[in-house]
PDB file of C-alpha atoms in Angstrom:
ATOM      1  CA  UNK A   1      19.114 147.587  15.254  1.00  0.00           C
ATOM      2  CA  UNK A   2      22.447 146.875  16.974  1.00  0.00           C
ATOM      3  CA  UNK A   3      25.259 148.945  15.529  1.00  0.00           C
ATOM      4  CA  UNK A   4      28.301 147.085  14.221  1.00  0.00           C
ATOM      5  CA  UNK A   5      31.034 149.279  15.684  1.00  0.00           C
ATOM      6  CA  UNK A   6      33.743 147.210  14.022  1.00  0.00           C
ATOM      7  CA  UNK A   7      32.617 148.401  10.604  1.00  0.00           C
ATOM      8  CA  UNK A   8      32.553 152.036  11.775  1.00  0.00           C
ATOM      9  CA  UNK A   9      35.621 152.499  13.978  1.00  0.00           C
ATOM     10  CA  UNK A  10      37.966 149.722  12.824  1.00  0.00           C
ATOM     11  CA  UNK A  11      37.611 149.632   9.068  1.00  0.00           C
ATOM     12  CA  UNK A  12      40.978 147.956   8.415  1.00  0.00           C
ATOM     13  CA  UNK A  13      40.290 145.156  10.866  1.00  0.00           C
ATOM     14  CA  UNK A  14      36.737 144.876   9.573  1.00  0.00           C
ATOM     15  CA  UNK A  15      38.102 144.356   6.053  1.00  0.00           C
ATOM     16  CA  UNK A  16      40.685 141.840   7.277  1.00  0.00           C
ATOM     17  CA  UNK A  17      37.928 140.079   9.163  1.00  0.00           C
ATOM     18  CA  UNK A  18      36.515 138.760   5.912  1.00  0.00           C
ATOM     19  CA  UNK A  19      39.456 136.320   5.875  1.00  0.00           C
ATOM     20  CA  UNK A  20      38.353 134.870   9.216  1.00  0.00           C
ATOM     21  CA  UNK A  21      35.776 132.129   9.590  1.00  0.00           C
ATOM     22  CA  UNK A  22      32.380 133.779   9.993  1.00  0.00           C
ATOM     23  CA  UNK A  23      31.983 132.620  13.596  1.00  0.00           C
ATOM     24  CA  UNK A  24      35.373 134.116  14.518  1.00  0.00           C
ATOM     25  CA  UNK A  25      34.503 137.386  12.815  1.00  0.00           C
ATOM     26  CA  UNK A  26      31.167 137.586  14.625  1.00  0.00           C
ATOM     27  CA  UNK A  27      32.845 136.939  17.985  1.00  0.00           C
ATOM     28  CA  UNK A  28      35.468 139.605  17.286  1.00  0.00           C
ATOM     29  CA  UNK A  29      32.705 142.023  16.372  1.00  0.00           C
ATOM     30  CA  UNK A  30      30.830 141.253  19.599  1.00  0.00           C
ATOM     31  CA  UNK A  31      33.951 141.891  21.668  1.00  0.00           C
ATOM     32  CA  UNK A  32      34.689 145.100  19.805  1.00  0.00           C
ATOM     33  CA  UNK A  33      31.109 146.339  20.291  1.00  0.00           C
ATOM     34  CA  UNK A  34      31.459 145.855  24.043  1.00  0.00           C
ATOM     35  CA  UNK A  35      34.868 147.511  24.329  1.00  0.00           C
ATOM     36  CA  UNK A  36      33.870 150.410  22.067  1.00  0.00           C
ATOM     37  CA  UNK A  37      30.708 150.998  24.090  1.00  0.00           C
ATOM     38  CA  UNK A  38      32.754 151.286  27.280  1.00  0.00           C
ATOM     39  CA  UNK A  39      35.372 153.486  25.603  1.00  0.00           C
ATOM     40  CA  UNK A  40      32.729 155.796  24.155  1.00  0.00           C
ATOM     41  CA  UNK A  41      31.428 156.550  27.639  1.00  0.00           C
ATOM     42  CA  UNK A  42      34.771 158.135  28.537  1.00  0.00           C
ATOM     43  CA  UNK A  43      35.047 160.005  25.235  1.00  0.00           C
ATOM     44  CA  UNK A  44      31.486 161.319  24.904  1.00  0.00           C
ATOM     45  CA  UNK A  45      30.837 165.069  25.033  1.00  0.00           C
ATOM     46  CA  UNK A  46      29.268 165.143  28.488  1.00  0.00           C
ATOM     47  CA  UNK A  47      30.111 166.596  31.864  1.00  0.00           C
ATOM     48  CA  UNK A  48      32.470 164.496  33.933  1.00  0.00           C
ATOM     49  CA  UNK A  49      29.907 163.577  36.574  1.00  0.00           C
ATOM     50  CA  UNK A  50      27.502 162.380  33.876  1.00  0.00           C
ATOM     51  CA  UNK A  51      30.192 160.238  32.261  1.00  0.00           C
ATOM     52  CA  UNK A  52      31.031 158.702  35.637  1.00  0.00           C
ATOM     53  CA  UNK A  53      27.367 157.940  36.217  1.00  0.00           C
ATOM     54  CA  UNK A  54      26.993 156.434  32.756  1.00  0.00           C
ATOM     55  CA  UNK A  55      29.994 154.164  33.323  1.00  0.00           C
ATOM     56  CA  UNK A  56      28.762 153.100  36.761  1.00  0.00           C
ATOM     57  CA  UNK A  57      25.315 152.366  35.336  1.00  0.00           C
ATOM     58  CA  UNK A  58      26.829 150.274  32.543  1.00  0.00           C
ATOM     59  CA  UNK A  59      29.072 148.394  34.977  1.00  0.00           C
ATOM     60  CA  UNK A  60      26.098 147.672  37.243  1.00  0.00           C
ATOM     61  CA  UNK A  61      24.085 146.299  34.331  1.00  0.00           C
ATOM     62  CA  UNK A  62      27.062 144.221  33.213  1.00  0.00           C
ATOM     63  CA  UNK A  63      27.718 142.636  36.595  1.00  0.00           C
ATOM     64  CA  UNK A  64      24.011 142.000  37.084  1.00  0.00           C
ATOM     65  CA  UNK A  65      23.955 140.306  33.652  1.00  0.00           C
ATOM     66  CA  UNK A  66      21.225 142.611  32.387  1.00  0.00           C
ATOM     67  CA  UNK A  67      20.392 140.862  29.129  1.00  0.00           C
ATOM     68  CA  UNK A  68      17.996 143.610  28.110  1.00  0.00           C
ATOM     69  CA  UNK A  69      21.196 145.133  26.698  1.00  0.00           C
ATOM     70  CA  UNK A  70      22.167 143.163  23.597  1.00  0.00           C
ATOM     71  CA  UNK A  71      25.797 144.221  23.964  1.00  0.00           C
ATOM     72  CA  UNK A  72      25.957 142.938  27.543  1.00  0.00           C
ATOM     73  CA  UNK A  73      24.042 139.771  26.674  1.00  0.00           C
ATOM     74  CA  UNK A  74      26.397 138.995  23.787  1.00  0.00           C
ATOM     75  CA  UNK A  75      29.470 139.733  25.883  1.00  0.00           C
ATOM     76  CA  UNK A  76      28.364 137.305  28.593  1.00  0.00           C
ATOM     77  CA  UNK A  77      27.930 134.660  25.928  1.00  0.00           C
ATOM     78  CA  UNK A  78      31.570 135.181  24.934  1.00  0.00           C
ATOM     79  CA  UNK A  79      32.683 135.081  28.573  1.00  0.00           C
ATOM     80  CA  UNK A  80      30.931 131.783  29.143  1.00  0.00           C
ATOM     81  CA  UNK A  81      31.942 130.162  25.848  1.00  0.00           C
ATOM     82  CA  UNK A  82      35.628 131.088  25.991  1.00  0.00           C
ATOM     83  CA  UNK A  83      36.156 131.109  29.779  1.00  0.00           C
ATOM     84  CA  UNK A  84      37.134 134.778  29.866  1.00  0.00           C
ATOM     85  CA  UNK A  85      37.869 135.839  33.425  1.00  0.00           C
ATOM     86  CA  UNK A  86      35.844 138.825  34.604  1.00  0.00           C
ATOM     87  CA  UNK A  87      39.059 140.056  36.228  1.00  0.00           C
ATOM     88  CA  UNK A  88      40.180 141.044  32.732  1.00  0.00           C
ATOM     89  CA  UNK A  89      37.037 143.124  32.312  1.00  0.00           C
ATOM     90  CA  UNK A  90      37.537 144.588  35.790  1.00  0.00           C
ATOM     91  CA  UNK A  91      40.933 145.797  34.577  1.00  0.00           C
ATOM     92  CA  UNK A  92      39.367 147.278  31.442  1.00  0.00           C
ATOM     93  CA  UNK A  93      36.838 149.186  33.531  1.00  0.00           C
ATOM     94  CA  UNK A  94      39.651 150.425  35.792  1.00  0.00           C
ATOM     95  CA  UNK A  95      41.494 151.763  32.758  1.00  0.00           C
ATOM     96  CA  UNK A  96      38.422 153.619  31.491  1.00  0.00           C
ATOM     97  CA  UNK A  97      37.770 155.032  34.962  1.00  0.00           C
ATOM     98  CA  UNK A  98      41.325 156.402  35.025  1.00  0.00           C
ATOM     99  CA  UNK A  99      40.333 158.740  32.186  1.00  0.00           C
ATOM    100  CA  UNK A 100      37.314 160.093  34.068  1.00  0.00           C
ATOM    101  CA  UNK A 101      39.190 162.798  35.943  1.00  0.00           C
ATOM    102  CA  UNK A 102      39.394 166.557  35.483  1.00  0.00           C
ATOM    103  CA  UNK A 103      43.054 166.080  34.657  1.00  0.00           C
ATOM    104  CA  UNK A 104      44.765 162.807  33.791  1.00  0.00           C
ATOM    105  CA  UNK A 105      48.477 162.702  34.567  1.00  0.00           C
ATOM    106  CA  UNK A 106      50.699 159.638  34.317  1.00  0.00           C
ATOM    107  CA  UNK A 107      53.923 160.398  36.092  1.00  0.00           C
ATOM    108  CA  UNK A 108      56.165 157.480  35.165  1.00  0.00           C
ATOM    109  CA  UNK A 109      56.755 154.539  32.834  1.00  0.00           C
ATOM    110  CA  UNK A 110      55.153 152.034  35.196  1.00  0.00           C
ATOM    111  CA  UNK A 111      51.906 154.011  35.312  1.00  0.00           C
ATOM    112  CA  UNK A 112      51.988 154.308  31.522  1.00  0.00           C
ATOM    113  CA  UNK A 113      52.341 150.546  31.063  1.00  0.00           C
ATOM    114  CA  UNK A 114      49.654 149.742  33.634  1.00  0.00           C
ATOM    115  CA  UNK A 115      47.251 152.120  31.918  1.00  0.00           C
ATOM    116  CA  UNK A 116      48.097 150.697  28.492  1.00  0.00           C
ATOM    117  CA  UNK A 117      47.500 147.160  29.727  1.00  0.00           C
ATOM    118  CA  UNK A 118      44.150 148.063  31.219  1.00  0.00           C
ATOM    119  CA  UNK A 119      42.689 149.856  28.206  1.00  0.00           C
ATOM    120  CA  UNK A 120      44.290 147.802  25.426  1.00  0.00           C
ATOM    121  CA  UNK A 121      46.243 144.814  26.704  1.00  0.00           C
ATOM    122  CA  UNK A 122      43.007 143.449  28.146  1.00  0.00           C
ATOM    123  CA  UNK A 123      41.400 143.694  24.718  1.00  0.00           C
ATOM    124  CA  UNK A 124      44.291 141.826  23.110  1.00  0.00           C
ATOM    125  CA  UNK A 125      44.009 139.080  25.716  1.00  0.00           C
ATOM    126  CA  UNK A 126      40.256 138.673  25.233  1.00  0.00           C
ATOM    127  CA  UNK A 127      40.677 138.708  21.456  1.00  0.00           C
ATOM    128  CA  UNK A 128      43.239 135.900  21.699  1.00  0.00           C
ATOM    129  CA  UNK A 129      40.877 133.854  23.827  1.00  0.00           C
ATOM    130  CA  UNK A 130      38.011 134.095  21.361  1.00  0.00           C
ATOM    131  CA  UNK A 131      40.444 133.087  18.590  1.00  0.00           C
ATOM    132  CA  UNK A 132      41.047 129.973  20.719  1.00  0.00           C
ATOM    133  CA  UNK A 133      44.696 130.676  21.482  1.00  0.00           C
ATOM    134  CA  UNK A 134      45.837 128.259  24.208  1.00  0.00           C
ATOM    135  CA  UNK A 135      49.562 128.895  24.655  1.00  0.00           C
ATOM    136  CA  UNK A 136      50.372 131.003  27.728  1.00  0.00           C
ATOM    137  CA  UNK A 137      53.228 132.597  25.798  1.00  0.00           C
ATOM    138  CA  UNK A 138      50.896 133.542  22.966  1.00  0.00           C
ATOM    139  CA  UNK A 139      48.315 134.977  25.383  1.00  0.00           C
ATOM    140  CA  UNK A 140      51.060 137.113  26.911  1.00  0.00           C
ATOM    141  CA  UNK A 141      52.051 138.210  23.421  1.00  0.00           C
ATOM    142  CA  UNK A 142      48.454 139.268  22.761  1.00  0.00           C
ATOM    143  CA  UNK A 143      48.672 141.535  25.787  1.00  0.00           C
ATOM    144  CA  UNK A 144      51.967 142.929  24.472  1.00  0.00           C
ATOM    145  CA  UNK A 145      50.372 143.699  21.108  1.00  0.00           C
ATOM    146  CA  UNK A 146      47.557 145.606  22.790  1.00  0.00           C
ATOM    147  CA  UNK A 147      50.041 147.567  24.903  1.00  0.00           C
ATOM    148  CA  UNK A 148      52.165 148.332  21.828  1.00  0.00           C
ATOM    149  CA  UNK A 149      49.166 149.658  19.921  1.00  0.00           C
ATOM    150  CA  UNK A 150      48.093 151.826  22.860  1.00  0.00           C
ATOM    151  CA  UNK A 151      51.583 153.287  23.238  1.00  0.00           C
ATOM    152  CA  UNK A 152      51.545 154.073  19.519  1.00  0.00           C
ATOM    153  CA  UNK A 153      48.214 155.863  19.890  1.00  0.00           C
ATOM    154  CA  UNK A 154      49.492 157.834  22.873  1.00  0.00           C
ATOM    155  CA  UNK A 155      52.590 158.973  20.969  1.00  0.00           C
ATOM    156  CA  UNK A 156      50.455 159.914  17.964  1.00  0.00           C
ATOM    157  CA  UNK A 157      47.746 161.762  19.891  1.00  0.00           C
ATOM    158  CA  UNK A 158      49.886 163.578  22.458  1.00  0.00           C
ATOM    159  CA  UNK A 159      48.783 167.055  21.340  1.00  0.00           C
ATOM    160  CA  UNK A 160      45.104 166.143  21.064  1.00  0.00           C
ATOM    161  CA  UNK A 161      45.163 164.428  24.460  1.00  0.00           C
ATOM    162  CA  UNK A 162      46.825 167.427  26.064  1.00  0.00           C
ATOM    163  CA  UNK A 163      43.952 169.634  24.851  1.00  0.00           C
ATOM    164  CA  UNK A 164      41.611 167.296  26.737  1.00  0.00           C
ATOM    165  CA  UNK A 165      43.680 167.498  29.940  1.00  0.00           C
ATOM    166  CA  UNK A 166      45.038 163.990  29.445  1.00  0.00           C
ATOM    167  CA  UNK A 167      48.784 163.848  29.828  1.00  0.00           C
ATOM    168  CA  UNK A 168      49.943 160.280  29.382  1.00  0.00           C
ATOM    169  CA  UNK A 169      53.415 161.445  28.315  1.00  0.00           C
ATOM    170  CA  UNK A 170      55.094 164.843  28.039  1.00  0.00           C
ATOM    171  CA  UNK A 171      54.558 166.754  24.812  1.00  0.00           C
ATOM    172  CA  UNK A 172      58.240 166.561  24.069  1.00  0.00           C
ATOM    173  CA  UNK A 173      60.041 165.110  21.041  1.00  0.00           C
ATOM    174  CA  UNK A 174      62.383 162.955  23.127  1.00  0.00           C
ATOM    175  CA  UNK A 175      59.530 161.579  25.229  1.00  0.00           C
ATOM    176  CA  UNK A 176      57.466 160.797  22.119  1.00  0.00           C
ATOM    177  CA  UNK A 177      60.477 159.084  20.530  1.00  0.00           C
ATOM    178  CA  UNK A 178      61.069 157.125  23.731  1.00  0.00           C
ATOM    179  CA  UNK A 179      57.423 156.003  23.765  1.00  0.00           C
ATOM    180  CA  UNK A 180      57.622 154.848  20.143  1.00  0.00           C
ATOM    181  CA  UNK A 181      60.774 152.833  20.937  1.00  0.00           C
ATOM    182  CA  UNK A 182      58.984 151.311  23.917  1.00  0.00           C
ATOM    183  CA  UNK A 183      56.073 150.384  21.654  1.00  0.00           C
ATOM    184  CA  UNK A 184      58.530 148.692  19.274  1.00  0.00           C
ATOM    185  CA  UNK A 185      59.795 146.419  22.047  1.00  0.00           C
ATOM    186  CA  UNK A 186      56.235 145.293  22.730  1.00  0.00           C
ATOM    187  CA  UNK A 187      55.517 144.810  19.016  1.00  0.00           C
ATOM    188  CA  UNK A 188      58.630 142.639  18.703  1.00  0.00           C
ATOM    189  CA  UNK A 189      57.590 140.597  21.717  1.00  0.00           C
ATOM    190  CA  UNK A 190      54.068 140.084  20.407  1.00  0.00           C
ATOM    191  CA  UNK A 191      55.144 138.950  16.940  1.00  0.00           C
ATOM    192  CA  UNK A 192      57.171 136.038  18.327  1.00  0.00           C
ATOM    193  CA  UNK A 193      54.010 134.040  18.948  1.00  0.00           C
ATOM    194  CA  UNK A 194      51.927 134.936  15.921  1.00  0.00           C
ATOM    195  CA  UNK A 195      52.166 131.333  14.717  1.00  0.00           C
ATOM    196  CA  UNK A 196      50.206 130.213  17.789  1.00  0.00           C
ATOM    197  CA  UNK A 197      46.976 131.723  16.420  1.00  0.00           C
ATOM    198  CA  UNK A 198      44.735 128.961  15.017  1.00  0.00           C
ATOM    199  CA  UNK A 199      43.814 129.562  11.395  1.00  0.00           C
ATOM    200  CA  UNK A 200      40.431 127.868  11.567  1.00  0.00           C
TER     201      UNK A 200
END
C-alpha cells in the first residue's frame, strides 16, 4: 500500500488539509509524497555512492515516465493536469544533488538562496499551481514562502547539519540571527499575495 507521507512527516499541514476540498488535499498529498521520496534519498542512512545511485535511478525512472512506480505515475498526472514545467523538478533534483557530497559548504548569501529555492521554493511553486493559483505575483510569493521556510529550517538545524558535514551557514549566533531576519523578509513578501489562493 502506498504510504501517505503527508500524514507522517507533515502532521500540521495534514490536519489543516481537512479544510481543503478533497481533490485539493489529494493533489497536495501526491506532491508531498513525490518531494518526500526524493528528499529521503539524500537523508537515508546509506553510503554516499549508494545515495547518488538511488537518486540517479529515481530520476531515470521519472524522466522515462516509469508508471510502475505509483509515486512517479501520480506525479506525472499532476504535471499534465496543472501544466507544471519539468524545469521546476529539474531544479528540485539539482537541490537534492547538492546535498550528496562528502561535505556541503555554502559560501555566500547567493548560494544559500539558490539552494533554498531549489529544495523548497520549487515545492512552494508546484503547490501553488495545484491550488490553481494564476497570478504571477502570487506564484512568486509561493516561491518566497518556500525559501522562507527553508531558511528557517537551516537556522534551526545548524548544529545538527554541521554534524552531518552540511554547512549552509556558520554556526554563529550573528549568522543565525541574520538568516532568521532574511527568512522574515521572504515571509513578508509571500504573505502579500495570500488572497490570491482560490478557496475552492
